[in-house]
Coordinates of C-alpha atoms in Angstrom, one line a residue:
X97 CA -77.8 -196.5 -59.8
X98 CA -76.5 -193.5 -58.6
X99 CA -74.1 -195.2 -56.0
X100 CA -73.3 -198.0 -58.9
X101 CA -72.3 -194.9 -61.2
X102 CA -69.8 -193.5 -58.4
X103 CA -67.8 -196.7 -57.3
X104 CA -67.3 -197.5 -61.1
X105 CA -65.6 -193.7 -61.4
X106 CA -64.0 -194.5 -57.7
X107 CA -62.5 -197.2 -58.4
X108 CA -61.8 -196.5 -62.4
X109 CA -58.4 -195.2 -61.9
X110 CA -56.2 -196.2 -64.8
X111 CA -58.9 -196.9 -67.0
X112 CA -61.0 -193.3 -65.9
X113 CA -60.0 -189.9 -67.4
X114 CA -56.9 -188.8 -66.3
X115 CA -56.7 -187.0 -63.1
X116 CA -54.2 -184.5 -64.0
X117 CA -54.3 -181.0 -65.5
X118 CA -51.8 -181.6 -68.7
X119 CA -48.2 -180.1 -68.5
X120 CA -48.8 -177.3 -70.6
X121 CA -48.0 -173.5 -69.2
X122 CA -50.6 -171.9 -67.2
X123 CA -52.1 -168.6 -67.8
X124 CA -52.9 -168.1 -64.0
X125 CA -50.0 -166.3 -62.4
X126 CA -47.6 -168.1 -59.8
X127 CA -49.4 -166.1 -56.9
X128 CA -52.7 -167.4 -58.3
X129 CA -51.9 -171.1 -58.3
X130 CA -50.6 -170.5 -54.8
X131 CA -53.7 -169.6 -53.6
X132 CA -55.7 -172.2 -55.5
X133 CA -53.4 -174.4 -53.4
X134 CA -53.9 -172.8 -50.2
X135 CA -57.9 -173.0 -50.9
X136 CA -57.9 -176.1 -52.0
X137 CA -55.2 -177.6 -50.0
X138 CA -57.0 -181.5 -50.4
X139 CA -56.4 -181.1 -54.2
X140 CA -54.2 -183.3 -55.7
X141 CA -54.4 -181.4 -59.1
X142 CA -54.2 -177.8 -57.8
X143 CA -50.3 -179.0 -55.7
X144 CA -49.3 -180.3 -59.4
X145 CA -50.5 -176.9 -61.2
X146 CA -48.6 -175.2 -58.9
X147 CA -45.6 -177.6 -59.0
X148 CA -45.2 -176.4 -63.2
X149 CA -45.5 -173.0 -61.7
X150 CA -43.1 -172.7 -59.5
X151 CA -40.8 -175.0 -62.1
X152 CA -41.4 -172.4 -64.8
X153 CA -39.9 -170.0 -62.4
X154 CA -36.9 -172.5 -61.5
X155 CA -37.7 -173.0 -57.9
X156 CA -37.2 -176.3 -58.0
X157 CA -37.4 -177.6 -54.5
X158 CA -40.6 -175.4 -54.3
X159 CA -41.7 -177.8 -57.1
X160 CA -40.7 -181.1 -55.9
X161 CA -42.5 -180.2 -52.4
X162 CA -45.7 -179.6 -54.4
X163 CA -45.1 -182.6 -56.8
X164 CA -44.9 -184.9 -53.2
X165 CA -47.8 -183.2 -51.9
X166 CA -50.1 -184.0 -54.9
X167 CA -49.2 -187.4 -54.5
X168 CA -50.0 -187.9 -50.8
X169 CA -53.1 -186.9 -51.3
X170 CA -53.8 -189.1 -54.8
X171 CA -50.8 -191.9 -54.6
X172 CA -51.8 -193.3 -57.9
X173 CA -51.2 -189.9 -59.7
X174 CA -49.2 -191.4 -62.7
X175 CA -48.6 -187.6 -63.9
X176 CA -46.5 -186.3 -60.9
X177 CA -45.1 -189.1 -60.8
X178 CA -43.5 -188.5 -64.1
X179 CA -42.6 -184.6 -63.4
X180 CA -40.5 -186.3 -60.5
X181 CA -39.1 -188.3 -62.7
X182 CA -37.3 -185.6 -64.8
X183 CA -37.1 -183.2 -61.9
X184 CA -33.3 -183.6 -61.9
X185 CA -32.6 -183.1 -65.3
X186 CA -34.4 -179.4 -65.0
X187 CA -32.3 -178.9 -61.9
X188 CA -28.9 -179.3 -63.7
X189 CA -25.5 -181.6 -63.2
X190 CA -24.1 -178.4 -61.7
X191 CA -26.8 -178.5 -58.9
X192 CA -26.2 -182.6 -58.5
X193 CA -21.9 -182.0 -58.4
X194 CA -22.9 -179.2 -55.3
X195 CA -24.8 -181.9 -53.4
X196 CA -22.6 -184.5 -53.9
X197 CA -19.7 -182.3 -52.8
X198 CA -21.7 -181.2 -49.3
X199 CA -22.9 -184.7 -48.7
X200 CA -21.8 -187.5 -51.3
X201 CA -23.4 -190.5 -48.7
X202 CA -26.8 -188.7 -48.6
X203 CA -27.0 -187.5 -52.2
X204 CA -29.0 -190.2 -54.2
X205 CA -28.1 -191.1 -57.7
X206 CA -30.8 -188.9 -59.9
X207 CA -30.8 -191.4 -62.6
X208 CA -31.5 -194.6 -60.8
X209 CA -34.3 -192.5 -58.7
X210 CA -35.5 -191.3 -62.0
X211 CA -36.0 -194.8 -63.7
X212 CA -37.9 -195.8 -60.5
X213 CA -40.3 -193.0 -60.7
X214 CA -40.7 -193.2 -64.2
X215 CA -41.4 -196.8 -64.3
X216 CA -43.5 -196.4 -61.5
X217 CA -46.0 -193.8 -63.5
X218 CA -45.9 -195.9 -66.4
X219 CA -47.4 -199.1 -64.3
X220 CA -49.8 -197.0 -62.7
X221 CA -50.8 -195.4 -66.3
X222 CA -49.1 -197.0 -69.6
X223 CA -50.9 -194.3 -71.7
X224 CA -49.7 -191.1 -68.9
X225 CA -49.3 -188.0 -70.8
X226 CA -45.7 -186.9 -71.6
X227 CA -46.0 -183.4 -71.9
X228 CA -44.2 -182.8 -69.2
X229 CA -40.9 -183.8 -70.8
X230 CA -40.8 -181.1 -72.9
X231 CA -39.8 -179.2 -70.0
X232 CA -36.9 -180.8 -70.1
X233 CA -35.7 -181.0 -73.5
X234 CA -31.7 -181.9 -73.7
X235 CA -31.5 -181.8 -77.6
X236 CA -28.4 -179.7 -78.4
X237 CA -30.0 -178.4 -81.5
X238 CA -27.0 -177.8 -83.4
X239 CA -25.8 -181.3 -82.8
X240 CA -29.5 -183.0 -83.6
X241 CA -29.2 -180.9 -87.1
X242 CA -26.4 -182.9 -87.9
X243 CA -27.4 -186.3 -86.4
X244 CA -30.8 -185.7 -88.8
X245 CA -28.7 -185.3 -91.8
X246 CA -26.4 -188.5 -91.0
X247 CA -29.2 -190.8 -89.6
X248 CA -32.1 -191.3 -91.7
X249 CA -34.4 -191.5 -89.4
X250 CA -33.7 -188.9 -86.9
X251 CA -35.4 -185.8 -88.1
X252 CA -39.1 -188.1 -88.3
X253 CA -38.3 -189.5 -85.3
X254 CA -37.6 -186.1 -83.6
X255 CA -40.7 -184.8 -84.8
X256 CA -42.8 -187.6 -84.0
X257 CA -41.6 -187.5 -80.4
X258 CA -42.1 -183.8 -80.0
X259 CA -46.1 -184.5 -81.4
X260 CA -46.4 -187.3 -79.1
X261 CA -45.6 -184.7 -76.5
X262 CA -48.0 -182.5 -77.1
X263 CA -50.7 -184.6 -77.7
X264 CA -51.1 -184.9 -81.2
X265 CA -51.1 -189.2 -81.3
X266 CA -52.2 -188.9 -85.0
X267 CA -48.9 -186.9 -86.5
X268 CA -46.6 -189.1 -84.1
X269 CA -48.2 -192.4 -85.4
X270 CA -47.5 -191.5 -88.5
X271 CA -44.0 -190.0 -88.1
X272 CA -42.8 -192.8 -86.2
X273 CA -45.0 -195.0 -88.9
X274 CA -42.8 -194.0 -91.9
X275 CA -39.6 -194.8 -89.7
X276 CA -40.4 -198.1 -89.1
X277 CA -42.3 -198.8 -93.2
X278 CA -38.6 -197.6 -94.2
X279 CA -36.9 -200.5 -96.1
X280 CA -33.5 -199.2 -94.4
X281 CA -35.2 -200.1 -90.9
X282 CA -35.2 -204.0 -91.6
X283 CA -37.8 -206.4 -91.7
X284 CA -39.2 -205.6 -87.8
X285 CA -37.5 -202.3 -87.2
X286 CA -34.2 -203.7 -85.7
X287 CA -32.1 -201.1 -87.4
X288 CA -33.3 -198.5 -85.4
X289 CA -33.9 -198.0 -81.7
X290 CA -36.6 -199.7 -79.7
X291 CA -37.6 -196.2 -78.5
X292 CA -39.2 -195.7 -82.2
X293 CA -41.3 -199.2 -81.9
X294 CA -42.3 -198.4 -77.8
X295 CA -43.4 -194.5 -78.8
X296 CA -45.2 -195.9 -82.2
X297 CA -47.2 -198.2 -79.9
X298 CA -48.2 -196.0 -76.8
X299 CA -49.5 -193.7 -79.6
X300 CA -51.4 -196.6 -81.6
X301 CA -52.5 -197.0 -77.9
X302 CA -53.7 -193.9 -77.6
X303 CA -55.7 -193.8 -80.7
X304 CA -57.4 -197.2 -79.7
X305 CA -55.6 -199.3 -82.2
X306 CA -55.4 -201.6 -80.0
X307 CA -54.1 -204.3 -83.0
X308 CA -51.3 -202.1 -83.8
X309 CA -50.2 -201.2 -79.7
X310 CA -50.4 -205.1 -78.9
X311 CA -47.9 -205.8 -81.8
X312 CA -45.7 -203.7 -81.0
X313 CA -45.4 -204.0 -77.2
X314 CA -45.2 -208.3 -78.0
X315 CA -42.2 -207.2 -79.8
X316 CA -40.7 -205.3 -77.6
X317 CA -41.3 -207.8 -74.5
X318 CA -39.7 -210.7 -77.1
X319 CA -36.7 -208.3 -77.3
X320 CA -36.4 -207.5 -73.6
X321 CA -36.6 -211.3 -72.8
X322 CA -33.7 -211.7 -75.1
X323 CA -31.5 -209.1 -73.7
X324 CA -32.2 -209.9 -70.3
X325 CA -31.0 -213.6 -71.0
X326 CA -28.3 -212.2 -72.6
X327 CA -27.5 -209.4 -70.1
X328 CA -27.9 -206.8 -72.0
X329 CA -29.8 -203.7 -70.9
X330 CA -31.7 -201.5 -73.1
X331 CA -32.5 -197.9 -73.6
X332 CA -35.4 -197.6 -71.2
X333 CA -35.7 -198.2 -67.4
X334 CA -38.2 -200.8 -68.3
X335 CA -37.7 -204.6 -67.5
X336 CA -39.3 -207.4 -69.8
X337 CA -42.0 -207.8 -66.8
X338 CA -42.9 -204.0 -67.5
X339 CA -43.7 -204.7 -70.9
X340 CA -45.8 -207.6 -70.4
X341 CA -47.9 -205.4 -67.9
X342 CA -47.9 -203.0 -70.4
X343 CA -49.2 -205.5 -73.1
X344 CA -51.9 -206.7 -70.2
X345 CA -53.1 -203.5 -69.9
X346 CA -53.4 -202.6 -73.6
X347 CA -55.6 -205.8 -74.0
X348 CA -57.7 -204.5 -71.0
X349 CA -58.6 -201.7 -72.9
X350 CA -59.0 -203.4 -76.3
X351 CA -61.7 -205.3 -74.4
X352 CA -59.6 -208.5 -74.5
X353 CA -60.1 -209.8 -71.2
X354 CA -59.0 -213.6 -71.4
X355 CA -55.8 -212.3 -72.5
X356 CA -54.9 -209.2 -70.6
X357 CA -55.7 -212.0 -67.3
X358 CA -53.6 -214.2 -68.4
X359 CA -50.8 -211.4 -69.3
X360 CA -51.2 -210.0 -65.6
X361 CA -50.9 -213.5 -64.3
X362 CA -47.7 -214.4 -65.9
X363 CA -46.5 -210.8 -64.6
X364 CA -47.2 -211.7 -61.3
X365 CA -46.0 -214.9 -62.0
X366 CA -42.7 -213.0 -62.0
X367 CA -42.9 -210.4 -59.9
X368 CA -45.3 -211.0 -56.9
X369 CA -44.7 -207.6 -55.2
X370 CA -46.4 -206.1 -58.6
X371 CA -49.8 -205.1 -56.5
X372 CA -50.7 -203.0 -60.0
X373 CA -51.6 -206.0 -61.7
X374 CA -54.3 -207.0 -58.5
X375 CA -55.9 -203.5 -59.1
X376 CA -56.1 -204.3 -63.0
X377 CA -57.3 -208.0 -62.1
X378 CA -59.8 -206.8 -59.9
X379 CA -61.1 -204.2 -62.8
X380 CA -61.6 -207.2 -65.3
X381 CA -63.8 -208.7 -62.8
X382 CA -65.7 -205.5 -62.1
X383 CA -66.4 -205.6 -65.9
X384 CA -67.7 -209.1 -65.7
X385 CA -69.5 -209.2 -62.2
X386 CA -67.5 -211.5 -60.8
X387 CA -67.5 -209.5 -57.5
X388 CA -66.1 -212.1 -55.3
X389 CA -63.0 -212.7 -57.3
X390 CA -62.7 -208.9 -57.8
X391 CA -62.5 -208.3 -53.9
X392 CA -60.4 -211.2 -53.5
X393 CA -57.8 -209.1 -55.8
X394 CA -58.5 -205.8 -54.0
X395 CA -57.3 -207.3 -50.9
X396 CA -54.0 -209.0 -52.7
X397 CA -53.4 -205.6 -54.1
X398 CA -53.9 -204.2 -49.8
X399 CA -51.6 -207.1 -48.3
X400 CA -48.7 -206.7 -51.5
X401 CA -48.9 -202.7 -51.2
X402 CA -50.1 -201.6 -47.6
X403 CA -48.6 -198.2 -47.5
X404 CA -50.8 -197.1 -50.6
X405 CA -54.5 -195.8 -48.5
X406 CA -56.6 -195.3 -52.2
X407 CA -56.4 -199.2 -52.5
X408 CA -58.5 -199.1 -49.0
X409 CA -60.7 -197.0 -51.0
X410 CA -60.8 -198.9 -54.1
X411 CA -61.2 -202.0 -52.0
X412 CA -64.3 -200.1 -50.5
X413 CA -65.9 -198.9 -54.0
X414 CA -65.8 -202.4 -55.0
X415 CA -67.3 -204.0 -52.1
X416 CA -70.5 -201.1 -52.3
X417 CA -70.7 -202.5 -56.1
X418 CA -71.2 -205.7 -55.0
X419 CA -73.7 -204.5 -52.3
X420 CA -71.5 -205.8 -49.5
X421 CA -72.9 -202.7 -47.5
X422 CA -71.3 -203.7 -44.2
X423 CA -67.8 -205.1 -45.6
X424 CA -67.8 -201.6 -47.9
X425 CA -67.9 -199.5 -44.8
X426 CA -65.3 -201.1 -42.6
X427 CA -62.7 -200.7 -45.3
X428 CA -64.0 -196.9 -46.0
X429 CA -63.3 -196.2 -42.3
X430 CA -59.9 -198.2 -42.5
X431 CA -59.6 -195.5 -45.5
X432 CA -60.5 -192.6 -43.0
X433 CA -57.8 -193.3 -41.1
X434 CA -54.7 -193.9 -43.9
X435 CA -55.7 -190.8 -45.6
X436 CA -57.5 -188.1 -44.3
X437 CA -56.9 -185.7 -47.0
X438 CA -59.1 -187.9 -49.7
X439 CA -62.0 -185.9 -50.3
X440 CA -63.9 -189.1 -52.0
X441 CA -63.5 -191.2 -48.9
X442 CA -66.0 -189.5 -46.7
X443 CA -68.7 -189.0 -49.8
X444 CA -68.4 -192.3 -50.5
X445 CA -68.4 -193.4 -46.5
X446 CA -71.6 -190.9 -46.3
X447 CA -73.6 -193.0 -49.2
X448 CA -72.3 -196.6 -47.9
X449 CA -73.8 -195.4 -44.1
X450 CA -77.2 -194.1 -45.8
X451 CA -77.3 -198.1 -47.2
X452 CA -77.2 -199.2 -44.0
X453 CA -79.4 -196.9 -42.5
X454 CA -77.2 -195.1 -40.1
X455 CA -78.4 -191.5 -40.7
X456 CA -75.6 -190.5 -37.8
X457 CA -72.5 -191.4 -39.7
X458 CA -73.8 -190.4 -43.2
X459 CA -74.0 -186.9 -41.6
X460 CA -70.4 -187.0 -40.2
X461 CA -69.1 -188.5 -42.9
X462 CA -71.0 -185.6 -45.1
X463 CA -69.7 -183.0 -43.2
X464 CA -66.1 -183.8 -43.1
X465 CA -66.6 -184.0 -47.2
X466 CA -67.8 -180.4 -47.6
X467 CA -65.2 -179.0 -44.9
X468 CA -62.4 -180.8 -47.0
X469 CA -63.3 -181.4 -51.0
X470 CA -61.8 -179.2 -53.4
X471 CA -63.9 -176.2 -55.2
X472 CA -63.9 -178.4 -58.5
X473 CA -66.3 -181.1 -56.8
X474 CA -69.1 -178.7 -57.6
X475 CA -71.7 -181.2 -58.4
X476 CA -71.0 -183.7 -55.1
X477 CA -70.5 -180.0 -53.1
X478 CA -74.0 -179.2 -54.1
X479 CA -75.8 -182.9 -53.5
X480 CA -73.8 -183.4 -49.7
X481 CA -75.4 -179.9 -49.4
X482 CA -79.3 -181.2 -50.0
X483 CA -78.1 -184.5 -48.2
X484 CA -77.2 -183.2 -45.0
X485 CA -80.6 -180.7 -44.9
X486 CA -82.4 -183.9 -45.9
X487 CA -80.6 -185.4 -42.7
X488 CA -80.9 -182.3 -40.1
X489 CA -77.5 -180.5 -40.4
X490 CA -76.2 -177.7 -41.2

């Protein structure tokens, strides 16, 4: 039971609590989070606290180095992948117009890299926080005063956007709600931007009603359908193909499995390099103990993605679920190797190798854990610790 309960947080991900620390402002000094870091260089949570510290200070490259590290370590960190997203906007057109002048051919265009990396943390987590963006606020204040007394529905959108930020799901539902109940925003909201129906339905999301988050993101895939075949592009770096992985996933969690397969399916149906949908595919079977079919995904997600090591690990949660003891341990080696700075690939190598009874590389495997996990894996810290007296070392 005890491995059982570890695989299903292993190979959770999306669906698990969120690995980051949230994008609020750290009491710990700058020189503190640096030597969190340094102590715990294998965490990918302590690089992105330190990240918002060093951007609070406006060392920017400083952040985007920490940001990059966070990732290596935890590639399916939806969170820094967002920060990265709106790096360049904190850095400033001035900073972009001095790059392009020193080196226009290897200056890249920060938008187009920034709707890539935020599309990218929105696949890999449809419901990632967004506080992150208020570090980053554009608004010219004096010019959103007057837009929210010539547009009805800018001062209740603005508000609901800035709650959704911070977390509050409940005021922004109900901000954005009264937008969208408005007689003056037609019939299916299609006098006001799309941005109102997407943000009203990540926060329905968030507040499981799952009824009200499917709606809305059907709508907004019908929409995105229709401007696509009318080539038309609309306000966010989402394709029609995004949305319906975003509707697949919100079924997942409204526990409607026939649909959210058959959602991912027609994704892939469209985009075959979309190895997200294989890890989700492979979770629905998980849920249902279909263990063959769910390996059978692990390893499409492996052959569509193979520079992305936690799907090794994933891959090797999933196979210890379905007691596959041998299978589970190859690809936890294969693991090893991609990413050696994964602190949860030698504890759960260490467990597989108990399984099989070799006492030998559940020791090494041990070892390297406690030499490498961070300080917040207290409670697996303490267990390797009885393991490896249990097994003669030190």
């Amino acid at each position: 039971m005890r491995l059982r309960a570890l695989c299903l947080v292993l190979v959770g991900g999306l669906l698990s609590p969120p690995l980051a620390a949230q994008a609020g402002r750290s009491s710990a000094s700058l020189e503190e989070l640096e030597a969190r870091a340094r102590a715990d260089s294998n965490d990918a949570v302590a690089h992105y606290r330190l990240a918002l510290g060093y951007w609070d200070k406006k060392r920017y490259d400083a952040a985007e180095r920490a940001l990059r590290e966070a990732i290596t370590i935890a590639p399916q960190y939806a969170e820094a992948y967002l920060a990265l997203s709106v790096l360049h906007i904190a850095r400033g057109e001035k900073y972009w117009k001095r790059r392009r002048t020193a080196d226009p051919d290897a200056t890249p265009d920060p938008e187009l890299e920034s709707a890539r990396l935020y599309r990218r943390a929105f696949l890999l987590n449809p419901l990632v926080p967004l506080g992150i963006l208020s570090r980053v606020d554009r608004r010219n204040h004096a010019q959103e005063w007057n837009l929210a007394t010539t547009i009805w529905w800018y001062s209740a959108f603005s508000e609901g956007i800035d709650a959704f930020r911070d977390g509050r799901y409940g005021l922004a539902y109900d901000r954005l709600q009264s937008i969208l109940r408005d007689k003056r925003a037609g019939p299916q909201g299609d006098r006001v931007p799309d941005e109102v129906r997407w943000y009203h339905g990540l926060s329905a999301a968030h507040l499981e009603r799952y009824d009200q988050a499917i709606a809305d993101i059907r709508l907004l895939l019908d929409r995105a359908v229709a401007a696509e075949a009318a080539d038309s592009l609309g306000f966010l770096p989402l394709g029609s193909n995004d949305y319906r992985y975003v509707l697949a996933t919100v079924s997942f969690l409204a526990g409607r499995y026939d649909d959210a397969v058959a959602y991912y399916r027609e994704a892939l149906a469209h985009d075959v390099g979309l190895y997200v949908a294989h890890v989700q595919l492979a979770r629905i079977h998980e849920r249902r103990q279909e263990w063959d079919l769910a390996i059978a995904e692990r390893r499409r997600a492996i052959e569509t993605n193979p520079d992305d090591p936690s799907l090794l690990l994933d891959l090797g949660g999933t196979l210890a679920l379905a007691r596959r003891w041998e299978e589970a341990r190859q690809a936890l080696r294969q693991a090893a190797e991609a990413n050696r700075r994964d602190p949860r690939i030698p504890y759960l190598l260490g467990l597989v190798a108990l399984q099989v009874g070799d006492t030998a590389e559940a020791r090494g495997a041990f070892t390297r854990f406690r030499a490498m996990a961070p300080s917040r894996f207290r409670a697996q810290l303490a267990e390797v610790e009885t393991r490896l007296q249990s097994l003669g070392g030190r």
